Amino acid sequence: MMIGMSSIPADRLLITVAPTGAESTKAAVPQLPTTLAELVETAVACEAAGAAMIHVHIRDDDHLPTLELSRLVDTVAALKESTSLVVQLSTGGSVHDPLPDRLRVLDAAPDSCSLTMGTTNFGDDVFLNPWPFVCELYQLSQEREVVPEFELFDLGQVHALTRLLDAYGPPYGGKVHCDLVMGVPGGMNGTTDALVAAVAALPPSVTSWSATGIGRSTLAVMFAALSKGGHLRVGMEDVLTLARGVPVENNAQLVERAVAAGRVAQRTPMSPAQARELLGVKAR
Ligand code: KMH
Ligand code: ZN
């Protein structure tokens, strides 16, 4: 069986790796890929392990989160040179990044960008996504022909996606892909019950979805997503231990674990080419 009119077999599993994030420090997690060389090395290993897309946050020379445009441009170029992965730049950045800097991320012309559907309490911080910003970023993604991945941190944001699509029409590429980010302190729980509720509320225009569970919720969300036929995001942005007291040594371990879990569910990792077709990514 194929998915819709596409040539992608229905058992294919999109695995996205989010290797770095903006929250962990290099001092606390020395194995976190924070330099461009480390990021490229991780990307190559994760593609070999079965990932098809990479969700990218970058760091400066002090290993701190940055949205400096020239570094973003260099990062996209380096990842494209060394891998076939779909390159998704984060427009969420860190909770301290100003909104104009987050819009400017699209100037780096990635294949895809994250687009969070609303403001969320984020631990003790606030991840700011006011509605006018969401609308501006979405329209910019359409204009620049960058495929958005809608990041949904709670059920209200699932409903906001319907509102956005009703107001501004489909994304560039015509596909609607979202990622449920679950278990953030301030967002929806990382549980099977929450995932089922969120998936049930997705607008009918959604063509694919993945899920990730932060911290301890990672396995519950992974198994719930697989049992609902969804795709997976994994990586050190979201989890730093394989089990209690067992640190993740590298991102490929998390991709390998997702591949193994997918295999039990009779799912086969999707190639980057299939991911491009699934997401409607522009040939650049
Ligand atoms: N770092 C978080 C504040 C995204 O990449 O778009 C936001 C985040 C979401 O990670
Ligand atoms: Zn992110």
PDB file of C-alpha atoms and ligand atoms in Angstrom:
ATOM      1  CA  MET A   1       0.000   0.000   0.000  1.00  0.00           C
ATOM      2  CA  MET A   2       1.190   3.545  -0.787  1.00  0.00           C
ATOM      3  CA  ILE A   3       0.487   6.796   1.060  1.00  0.00           C
ATOM      4  CA  GLY A   4      -2.199   8.679  -0.937  1.00  0.00           C
ATOM      5  CA  MET A   5      -1.040   9.300  -4.527  1.00  0.00           C
ATOM      6  CA  SER A   6       2.627   9.224  -3.500  1.00  0.00           C
ATOM      7  CA  SER A   7       5.166   6.525  -4.185  1.00  0.00           C
ATOM      8  CA  ILE A   8       6.075   6.217  -0.496  1.00  0.00           C
ATOM      9  CA  PRO A   9       5.160   2.805   0.948  1.00  0.00           C
ATOM     10  CA  ALA A  10       2.760   3.181   3.894  1.00  0.00           C
ATOM     11  CA  ASP A  11       5.120   1.452   6.318  1.00  0.00           C
ATOM     12  CA  ARG A  12       7.773   4.179   5.959  1.00  0.00           C
ATOM     13  CA  LEU A  13       8.821   5.982   9.147  1.00  0.00           C
ATOM     14  CA  LEU A  14      10.163   9.524   9.079  1.00  0.00           C
ATOM     15  CA  ILE A  15      12.828   9.928  11.746  1.00  0.00           C
ATOM     16  CA  THR A  16      13.852  13.483  12.488  1.00  0.00           C
ATOM     17  CA  VAL A  17      16.895  14.109  14.632  1.00  0.00           C
ATOM     18  CA  ALA A  18      17.100  17.215  16.815  1.00  0.00           C
ATOM     19  CA  PRO A  19      20.731  16.956  17.903  1.00  0.00           C
ATOM     20  CA  THR A  20      21.477  20.127  19.860  1.00  0.00           C
ATOM     21  CA  GLY A  21      18.602  22.375  20.945  1.00  0.00           C
ATOM     22  CA  ALA A  22      19.103  25.649  22.755  1.00  0.00           C
ATOM     23  CA  GLU A  23      18.735  24.628  26.370  1.00  0.00           C
ATOM     24  CA  SER A  24      21.629  22.349  27.392  1.00  0.00           C
ATOM     25  CA  THR A  25      25.069  23.828  27.991  1.00  0.00           C
ATOM     26  CA  LYS A  26      28.290  22.420  26.581  1.00  0.00           C
ATOM     27  CA  ALA A  27      29.741  22.495  30.088  1.00  0.00           C
ATOM     28  CA  ALA A  28      26.983  20.262  31.421  1.00  0.00           C
ATOM     29  CA  VAL A  29      26.805  18.041  28.306  1.00  0.00           C
ATOM     30  CA  PRO A  30      30.226  17.950  26.592  1.00  0.00           C
ATOM     31  CA  GLN A  31      28.994  15.394  24.029  1.00  0.00           C
ATOM     32  CA  LEU A  32      26.373  17.871  22.726  1.00  0.00           C
ATOM     33  CA  PRO A  33      27.226  18.824  19.116  1.00  0.00           C
ATOM     34  CA  THR A  34      27.736  22.587  19.305  1.00  0.00           C
ATOM     35  CA  THR A  35      30.432  23.319  16.717  1.00  0.00           C
ATOM     36  CA  LEU A  36      29.775  23.088  12.979  1.00  0.00           C
ATOM     37  CA  ALA A  37      32.221  20.186  12.684  1.00  0.00           C
ATOM     38  CA  GLU A  38      30.448  18.313  15.490  1.00  0.00           C
ATOM     39  CA  LEU A  39      27.046  19.035  13.964  1.00  0.00           C
ATOM     40  CA  VAL A  40      28.093  17.731  10.546  1.00  0.00           C
ATOM     41  CA  GLU A  41      29.680  14.632  12.098  1.00  0.00           C
ATOM     42  CA  THR A  42      26.457  13.969  14.020  1.00  0.00           C
ATOM     43  CA  ALA A  43      24.329  14.555  10.928  1.00  0.00           C
ATOM     44  CA  VAL A  44      26.355  12.062   8.882  1.00  0.00           C
ATOM     45  CA  ALA A  45      26.117   9.437  11.648  1.00  0.00           C
ATOM     46  CA  CYS A  46      22.380  10.007  12.130  1.00  0.00           C
ATOM     47  CA  GLU A  47      21.664   9.739   8.406  1.00  0.00           C
ATOM     48  CA  ALA A  48      23.589   6.448   8.314  1.00  0.00           C
ATOM     49  CA  ALA A  49      21.535   5.276  11.305  1.00  0.00           C
ATOM     50  CA  GLY A  50      18.190   6.046   9.620  1.00  0.00           C
ATOM     51  CA  ALA A  51      17.313   9.730  10.090  1.00  0.00           C
ATOM     52  CA  ALA A  52      15.878  11.608   7.092  1.00  0.00           C
ATOM     53  CA  MET A  53      15.533  15.123   8.515  1.00  0.00           C
ATOM     54  CA  ILE A  54      17.582  17.238  10.922  1.00  0.00           C
ATOM     55  CA  HIS A  55      16.113  19.984  13.148  1.00  0.00           C
ATOM     56  CA  VAL A  56      18.928  22.451  13.666  1.00  0.00           C
ATOM     57  CA  HIS A  57      19.815  24.910  16.428  1.00  0.00           C
ATOM     58  CA  ILE A  58      23.288  26.390  16.197  1.00  0.00           C
ATOM     59  CA  ARG A  59      25.769  27.771  18.728  1.00  0.00           C
ATOM     60  CA  ASP A  60      28.424  30.497  18.674  1.00  0.00           C
ATOM     61  CA  ASP A  61      32.134  30.183  19.468  1.00  0.00           C
ATOM     62  CA  ASP A  62      31.265  30.110  23.175  1.00  0.00           C
ATOM     63  CA  HIS A  63      28.811  27.252  22.531  1.00  0.00           C
ATOM     64  CA  LEU A  64      25.868  29.570  23.289  1.00  0.00           C
ATOM     65  CA  PRO A  65      22.690  29.607  21.168  1.00  0.00           C
ATOM     66  CA  THR A  66      22.818  32.049  18.253  1.00  0.00           C
ATOM     67  CA  LEU A  67      20.733  32.945  15.218  1.00  0.00           C
ATOM     68  CA  GLU A  68      23.564  34.760  13.442  1.00  0.00           C
ATOM     69  CA  LEU A  69      22.620  34.659   9.783  1.00  0.00           C
ATOM     70  CA  SER A  70      26.060  33.965   8.297  1.00  0.00           C
ATOM     71  CA  ARG A  71      26.463  30.965  10.607  1.00  0.00           C
ATOM     72  CA  LEU A  72      23.013  29.690   9.632  1.00  0.00           C
ATOM     73  CA  VAL A  73      23.902  30.008   5.944  1.00  0.00           C
ATOM     74  CA  ASP A  74      27.199  28.157   6.492  1.00  0.00           C
ATOM     75  CA  THR A  75      25.407  25.464   8.484  1.00  0.00           C
ATOM     76  CA  VAL A  76      22.811  24.814   5.778  1.00  0.00           C
ATOM     77  CA  ALA A  77      25.578  24.652   3.156  1.00  0.00           C
ATOM     78  CA  ALA A  78      27.739  22.291   5.234  1.00  0.00           C
ATOM     79  CA  LEU A  79      24.851  19.932   6.006  1.00  0.00           C
ATOM     80  CA  LYS A  80      23.815  19.856   2.352  1.00  0.00           C
ATOM     81  CA  GLU A  81      27.375  19.151   1.251  1.00  0.00           C
ATOM     82  CA  SER A  82      27.861  16.237   3.628  1.00  0.00           C
ATOM     83  CA  THR A  83      24.381  14.687   3.824  1.00  0.00           C
ATOM     84  CA  SER A  84      21.096  14.303   1.935  1.00  0.00           C
ATOM     85  CA  LEU A  85      19.075  15.092   5.049  1.00  0.00           C
ATOM     86  CA  VAL A  86      16.153  17.502   4.870  1.00  0.00           C
ATOM     87  CA  VAL A  87      17.555  20.544   6.675  1.00  0.00           C
ATOM     88  CA  GLN A  88      15.085  22.186   9.020  1.00  0.00           C
ATOM     89  CA  LEU A  89      16.224  25.336  10.801  1.00  0.00           C
ATOM     90  CA  SER A  90      14.643  26.191  14.124  1.00  0.00           C
ATOM     91  CA  THR A  91      12.802  29.501  14.167  1.00  0.00           C
ATOM     92  CA  GLY A  92      12.098  28.914  17.851  1.00  0.00           C
ATOM     93  CA  GLY A  93      15.711  29.540  18.768  1.00  0.00           C
ATOM     94  CA  SER A  94      16.155  30.037  22.484  1.00  0.00           C
ATOM     95  CA  VAL A  95      13.596  31.665  24.797  1.00  0.00           C
ATOM     96  CA  HIS A  96      15.830  34.772  24.777  1.00  0.00           C
ATOM     97  CA  ASP A  97      15.884  35.334  21.012  1.00  0.00           C
ATOM     98  CA  PRO A  98      14.048  38.433  19.727  1.00  0.00           C
ATOM     99  CA  LEU A  99      11.201  37.828  17.286  1.00  0.00           C
ATOM    100  CA  PRO A 100      12.833  39.718  14.341  1.00  0.00           C
ATOM    101  CA  ASP A 101      15.926  37.479  14.592  1.00  0.00           C
ATOM    102  CA  ARG A 102      13.671  34.447  14.474  1.00  0.00           C
ATOM    103  CA  LEU A 103      12.001  35.702  11.286  1.00  0.00           C
ATOM    104  CA  ARG A 104      15.403  36.319   9.700  1.00  0.00           C
ATOM    105  CA  VAL A 105      16.217  32.585   9.937  1.00  0.00           C
ATOM    106  CA  LEU A 106      14.360  32.103   6.644  1.00  0.00           C
ATOM    107  CA  ASP A 107      17.007  34.232   4.908  1.00  0.00           C
ATOM    108  CA  ALA A 108      19.272  31.169   5.214  1.00  0.00           C
ATOM    109  CA  ALA A 109      16.963  29.333   2.779  1.00  0.00           C
ATOM    110  CA  PRO A 110      16.562  26.015   4.598  1.00  0.00           C
ATOM    111  CA  ASP A 111      14.406  23.198   3.202  1.00  0.00           C
ATOM    112  CA  SER A 112      12.113  23.486   6.195  1.00  0.00           C
ATOM    113  CA  CYS A 113      11.595  25.622   9.278  1.00  0.00           C
ATOM    114  CA  SER A 114       9.934  24.969  12.593  1.00  0.00           C
ATOM    115  CA  LEU A 115       6.894  27.120  13.326  1.00  0.00           C
ATOM    116  CA  THR A 116       5.403  26.990  16.811  1.00  0.00           C
ATOM    117  CA  MET A 117       1.682  27.614  16.980  1.00  0.00           C
ATOM    118  CA  GLY A 118       1.487  29.630  20.188  1.00  0.00           C
ATOM    119  CA  THR A 119       3.096  30.921  23.354  1.00  0.00           C
ATOM    120  CA  THR A 120       4.042  28.293  25.911  1.00  0.00           C
ATOM    121  CA  ASN A 121       5.332  28.354  29.450  1.00  0.00           C
ATOM    122  CA  PHE A 122       8.702  26.649  29.082  1.00  0.00           C
ATOM    123  CA  GLY A 123       9.925  25.552  32.493  1.00  0.00           C
ATOM    124  CA  ASP A 124      10.504  28.818  34.343  1.00  0.00           C
ATOM    125  CA  ASP A 125      10.697  30.750  31.055  1.00  0.00           C
ATOM    126  CA  VAL A 126       8.194  31.754  28.381  1.00  0.00           C
ATOM    127  CA  PHE A 127       8.546  30.616  24.770  1.00  0.00           C
ATOM    128  CA  LEU A 128       6.950  33.588  23.056  1.00  0.00           C
ATOM    129  CA  ASN A 129       4.874  33.061  19.901  1.00  0.00           C
ATOM    130  CA  PRO A 130       2.221  35.786  19.724  1.00  0.00           C
ATOM    131  CA  TRP A 131      -0.437  35.241  17.059  1.00  0.00           C
ATOM    132  CA  PRO A 132       0.705  38.113  14.786  1.00  0.00           C
ATOM    133  CA  PHE A 133       4.233  36.661  14.833  1.00  0.00           C
ATOM    134  CA  VAL A 134       2.927  33.191  13.953  1.00  0.00           C
ATOM    135  CA  CYS A 135       0.989  34.663  11.021  1.00  0.00           C
ATOM    136  CA  GLU A 136       3.953  36.724   9.797  1.00  0.00           C
ATOM    137  CA  LEU A 137       6.346  33.773   9.990  1.00  0.00           C
ATOM    138  CA  TYR A 138       3.858  31.542   8.186  1.00  0.00           C
ATOM    139  CA  GLN A 139       3.323  34.015   5.355  1.00  0.00           C
ATOM    140  CA  LEU A 140       7.088  34.474   5.079  1.00  0.00           C
ATOM    141  CA  SER A 141       7.548  30.702   4.777  1.00  0.00           C
ATOM    142  CA  GLN A 142       5.009  30.674   1.922  1.00  0.00           C
ATOM    143  CA  GLU A 143       6.749  33.586   0.186  1.00  0.00           C
ATOM    144  CA  ARG A 144      10.235  32.031   0.563  1.00  0.00           C
ATOM    145  CA  GLU A 145       8.995  28.552  -0.393  1.00  0.00           C
ATOM    146  CA  VAL A 146      10.224  26.991   2.846  1.00  0.00           C
ATOM    147  CA  VAL A 147       8.160  24.087   4.182  1.00  0.00           C
ATOM    148  CA  PRO A 148       7.030  24.688   7.752  1.00  0.00           C
ATOM    149  CA  GLU A 149       6.833  22.015  10.411  1.00  0.00           C
ATOM    150  CA  PHE A 150       4.133  23.115  12.828  1.00  0.00           C
ATOM    151  CA  GLU A 151       5.328  22.559  16.400  1.00  0.00           C
ATOM    152  CA  LEU A 152       2.395  21.816  18.703  1.00  0.00           C
ATOM    153  CA  PHE A 153       3.122  22.066  22.420  1.00  0.00           C
ATOM    154  CA  ASP A 154      -0.476  21.866  23.616  1.00  0.00           C
ATOM    155  CA  LEU A 155      -4.010  21.176  22.503  1.00  0.00           C
ATOM    156  CA  GLY A 156      -4.821  24.871  22.044  1.00  0.00           C
ATOM    157  CA  GLN A 157      -2.019  25.049  19.487  1.00  0.00           C
ATOM    158  CA  VAL A 158      -3.551  22.131  17.580  1.00  0.00           C
ATOM    159  CA  HIS A 159      -6.721  24.181  17.235  1.00  0.00           C
ATOM    160  CA  ALA A 160      -4.705  27.277  16.315  1.00  0.00           C
ATOM    161  CA  LEU A 161      -3.316  25.344  13.337  1.00  0.00           C
ATOM    162  CA  THR A 162      -6.824  25.049  11.884  1.00  0.00           C
ATOM    163  CA  ARG A 163      -7.255  28.797  12.385  1.00  0.00           C
ATOM    164  CA  LEU A 164      -3.966  29.550  10.618  1.00  0.00           C
ATOM    165  CA  LEU A 165      -4.656  27.298   7.639  1.00  0.00           C
ATOM    166  CA  ASP A 166      -8.194  28.693   7.295  1.00  0.00           C
ATOM    167  CA  ALA A 167      -6.823  32.236   7.276  1.00  0.00           C
ATOM    168  CA  TYR A 168      -3.767  31.845   5.021  1.00  0.00           C
ATOM    169  CA  GLY A 169      -4.220  28.626   3.050  1.00  0.00           C
ATOM    170  CA  PRO A 170      -1.869  25.657   2.696  1.00  0.00           C
ATOM    171  CA  PRO A 171       1.915  25.798   3.213  1.00  0.00           C
ATOM    172  CA  TYR A 172       4.395  25.969   0.371  1.00  0.00           C
ATOM    173  CA  GLY A 173       4.524  22.494  -1.184  1.00  0.00           C
ATOM    174  CA  GLY A 174       0.895  21.731  -0.344  1.00  0.00           C
ATOM    175  CA  LYS A 175       1.624  19.295   2.508  1.00  0.00           C
ATOM    176  CA  VAL A 176       0.842  19.930   6.176  1.00  0.00           C
ATOM    177  CA  HIS A 177       3.324  18.329   8.549  1.00  0.00           C
ATOM    178  CA  CYS A 178       3.280  18.827  12.308  1.00  0.00           C
ATOM    179  CA  ASP A 179       5.291  17.680  15.277  1.00  0.00           C
ATOM    180  CA  LEU A 180       3.744  17.144  18.695  1.00  0.00           C
ATOM    181  CA  VAL A 181       6.264  18.339  21.280  1.00  0.00           C
ATOM    182  CA  MET A 182       5.090  16.704  24.477  1.00  0.00           C
ATOM    183  CA  GLY A 183       6.179  16.786  28.092  1.00  0.00           C
ATOM    184  CA  VAL A 184       7.545  20.349  28.198  1.00  0.00           C
ATOM    185  CA  PRO A 185       6.832  21.742  31.686  1.00  0.00           C
ATOM    186  CA  GLY A 186       4.070  24.163  30.692  1.00  0.00           C
ATOM    187  CA  GLY A 187       2.814  22.207  27.660  1.00  0.00           C
ATOM    188  CA  MET A 188       0.758  19.061  27.182  1.00  0.00           C
ATOM    189  CA  ASN A 189       1.723  15.892  29.028  1.00  0.00           C
ATOM    190  CA  GLY A 190       3.972  13.347  27.406  1.00  0.00           C
ATOM    191  CA  THR A 191       1.432  10.550  27.685  1.00  0.00           C
ATOM    192  CA  THR A 192      -0.482   8.232  25.377  1.00  0.00           C
ATOM    193  CA  ASP A 193      -3.761   9.853  26.454  1.00  0.00           C
ATOM    194  CA  ALA A 194      -2.524  13.332  25.534  1.00  0.00           C
ATOM    195  CA  LEU A 195      -1.151  12.108  22.208  1.00  0.00           C
ATOM    196  CA  VAL A 196      -4.424  10.424  21.293  1.00  0.00           C
ATOM    197  CA  ALA A 197      -6.343  13.623  22.124  1.00  0.00           C
ATOM    198  CA  ALA A 198      -3.953  15.774  20.099  1.00  0.00           C
ATOM    199  CA  VAL A 199      -4.000  13.473  17.065  1.00  0.00           C
ATOM    200  CA  ALA A 200      -7.812  13.351  17.177  1.00  0.00           C
ATOM    201  CA  ALA A 201      -7.896  17.167  17.063  1.00  0.00           C
ATOM    202  CA  LEU A 202      -5.523  17.563  14.098  1.00  0.00           C
ATOM    203  CA  PRO A 203      -7.196  19.278  11.134  1.00  0.00           C
ATOM    204  CA  PRO A 204      -8.082  16.933   8.243  1.00  0.00           C
ATOM    205  CA  SER A 205      -5.611  18.793   6.022  1.00  0.00           C
ATOM    206  CA  VAL A 206      -2.672  17.406   8.029  1.00  0.00           C
ATOM    207  CA  THR A 207      -0.789  15.034   5.735  1.00  0.00           C
ATOM    208  CA  SER A 208       1.795  13.747   8.238  1.00  0.00           C
ATOM    209  CA  TRP A 209       2.736  14.151  11.871  1.00  0.00           C
ATOM    210  CA  SER A 210       5.520  13.173  14.204  1.00  0.00           C
ATOM    211  CA  ALA A 211       5.881  13.313  17.955  1.00  0.00           C
ATOM    212  CA  THR A 212       8.623  13.749  20.495  1.00  0.00           C
ATOM    213  CA  GLY A 213       8.509  13.372  24.246  1.00  0.00           C
ATOM    214  CA  ILE A 214      10.811  15.514  26.345  1.00  0.00           C
ATOM    215  CA  GLY A 215      12.930  13.845  29.034  1.00  0.00           C
ATOM    216  CA  ARG A 216      11.320  10.927  30.769  1.00  0.00           C
ATOM    217  CA  SER A 217       8.287  10.989  28.464  1.00  0.00           C
ATOM    218  CA  THR A 218      10.397  10.075  25.437  1.00  0.00           C
ATOM    219  CA  LEU A 219       9.596   6.343  25.349  1.00  0.00           C
ATOM    220  CA  ALA A 220       5.896   6.699  26.188  1.00  0.00           C
ATOM    221  CA  VAL A 221       5.499   9.208  23.353  1.00  0.00           C
ATOM    222  CA  MET A 222       7.568   7.122  20.940  1.00  0.00           C
ATOM    223  CA  PHE A 223       5.461   4.011  21.467  1.00  0.00           C
ATOM    224  CA  ALA A 224       2.192   5.980  21.419  1.00  0.00           C
ATOM    225  CA  ALA A 225       3.192   7.677  18.146  1.00  0.00           C
ATOM    226  CA  LEU A 226       4.137   4.368  16.539  1.00  0.00           C
ATOM    227  CA  SER A 227       0.892   2.751  17.624  1.00  0.00           C
ATOM    228  CA  LYS A 228      -1.075   5.671  16.109  1.00  0.00           C
ATOM    229  CA  GLY A 229       0.860   5.444  12.832  1.00  0.00           C
ATOM    230  CA  GLY A 230       2.852   8.647  13.346  1.00  0.00           C
ATOM    231  CA  HIS A 231       6.469   9.552  12.732  1.00  0.00           C
ATOM    232  CA  LEU A 232       9.228  10.213  15.274  1.00  0.00           C
ATOM    233  CA  ARG A 233      11.543  13.003  16.322  1.00  0.00           C
ATOM    234  CA  VAL A 234      14.423  12.069  18.611  1.00  0.00           C
ATOM    235  CA  GLY A 235      17.661  13.731  19.697  1.00  0.00           C
ATOM    236  CA  MET A 236      19.637  15.378  22.447  1.00  0.00           C
ATOM    237  CA  GLU A 237      17.521  18.530  22.173  1.00  0.00           C
ATOM    238  CA  ASP A 238      14.764  16.487  23.798  1.00  0.00           C
ATOM    239  CA  VAL A 239      16.405  13.829  25.964  1.00  0.00           C
ATOM    240  CA  LEU A 240      19.849  13.300  27.478  1.00  0.00           C
ATOM    241  CA  THR A 241      19.517   9.844  29.030  1.00  0.00           C
ATOM    242  CA  LEU A 242      18.849   6.410  27.541  1.00  0.00           C
ATOM    243  CA  ALA A 243      17.569   5.174  30.895  1.00  0.00           C
ATOM    244  CA  ARG A 244      17.765   6.489  34.431  1.00  0.00           C
ATOM    245  CA  GLY A 245      21.437   7.347  35.064  1.00  0.00           C
ATOM    246  CA  VAL A 246      22.577   6.272  31.577  1.00  0.00           C
ATOM    247  CA  PRO A 247      23.629   9.327  29.556  1.00  0.00           C
ATOM    248  CA  VAL A 248      23.188   9.546  25.793  1.00  0.00           C
ATOM    249  CA  GLU A 249      26.681   9.446  24.290  1.00  0.00           C
ATOM    250  CA  ASN A 250      25.683  10.624  20.829  1.00  0.00           C
ATOM    251  CA  ASN A 251      22.596  11.377  18.773  1.00  0.00           C
ATOM    252  CA  ALA A 252      22.989   8.323  16.547  1.00  0.00           C
ATOM    253  CA  GLN A 253      22.185   6.154  19.580  1.00  0.00           C
ATOM    254  CA  LEU A 254      18.781   7.807  19.795  1.00  0.00           C
ATOM    255  CA  VAL A 255      18.180   7.376  16.064  1.00  0.00           C
ATOM    256  CA  GLU A 256      19.196   3.713  16.325  1.00  0.00           C
ATOM    257  CA  ARG A 257      16.732   3.245  19.178  1.00  0.00           C
ATOM    258  CA  ALA A 258      13.951   4.850  17.110  1.00  0.00           C
ATOM    259  CA  VAL A 259      14.801   2.571  14.167  1.00  0.00           C
ATOM    260  CA  ALA A 260      14.674  -0.477  16.466  1.00  0.00           C
ATOM    261  CA  ALA A 261      11.323   0.564  17.978  1.00  0.00           C
ATOM    262  CA  GLY A 262       9.986   1.257  14.492  1.00  0.00           C
ATOM    263  CA  ARG A 263      11.116  -2.149  13.312  1.00  0.00           C
ATOM    264  CA  VAL A 264       9.129  -3.839  16.096  1.00  0.00           C
ATOM    265  CA  ALA A 265       6.119  -1.871  14.842  1.00  0.00           C
ATOM    266  CA  GLN A 266       6.919  -3.077  11.292  1.00  0.00           C
ATOM    267  CA  ARG A 267       7.975   0.363  10.107  1.00  0.00           C
ATOM    268  CA  THR A 268      10.986   1.009   7.878  1.00  0.00           C
ATOM    269  CA  PRO A 269      13.002   4.242   8.059  1.00  0.00           C
ATOM    270  CA  MET A 270      12.154   6.646   5.244  1.00  0.00           C
ATOM    271  CA  SER A 271      14.968   7.863   3.028  1.00  0.00           C
ATOM    272  CA  PRO A 272      15.691  11.602   2.787  1.00  0.00           C
ATOM    273  CA  ALA A 273      14.331  11.521  -0.782  1.00  0.00           C
ATOM    274  CA  GLN A 274      11.066  10.049   0.485  1.00  0.00           C
ATOM    275  CA  ALA A 275      10.974  12.637   3.261  1.00  0.00           C
ATOM    276  CA  ARG A 276      11.316  15.398   0.644  1.00  0.00           C
ATOM    277  CA  GLU A 277       8.326  13.964  -1.187  1.00  0.00           C
ATOM    278  CA  LEU A 278       6.317  13.504   2.034  1.00  0.00           C
ATOM    279  CA  LEU A 279       6.912  17.099   3.094  1.00  0.00           C
ATOM    280  CA  GLY A 280       6.733  18.766  -0.314  1.00  0.00           C
ATOM    281  CA  VAL A 281      10.218  20.231   0.013  1.00  0.00           C
ATOM    282  CA  LYS A 282      11.470  22.477  -2.797  1.00  0.00           C
ATOM    283  CA  ALA A 283      14.401  21.173  -4.853  1.00  0.00           C
ATOM    284  CA  ARG A 284      17.131  23.729  -4.067  1.00  0.00           C
TER     285      ARG A 284
HETATM  286  N1  KMH B   1      14.205  26.125  22.229  1.00  0.00           N
HETATM  287  C1  KMH B   1      12.813  26.311  22.448  1.00  0.00           C
HETATM  288  C2  KMH B   1      12.563  27.597  23.181  1.00  0.00           C
HETATM  289  C3  KMH B   1      11.808  25.209  17.825  1.00  0.00           C
HETATM  290  O1  KMH B   1      12.930  24.798  17.631  1.00  0.00           O
HETATM  291  O2  KMH B   1      11.136  25.758  16.967  1.00  0.00           O
HETATM  292  C4  KMH B   1      12.038  26.333  21.181  1.00  0.00           C
HETATM  293  C5  KMH B   1      12.218  25.202  20.266  1.00  0.00           C
HETATM  294  C6  KMH B   1      11.198  25.081  19.204  1.00  0.00           C
HETATM  295  O3  KMH B   1      13.150  24.432  20.326  1.00  0.00           O
HETATM  296 ZN    ZN B   2      14.033  23.136  18.512  1.00  0.00          ZN
END
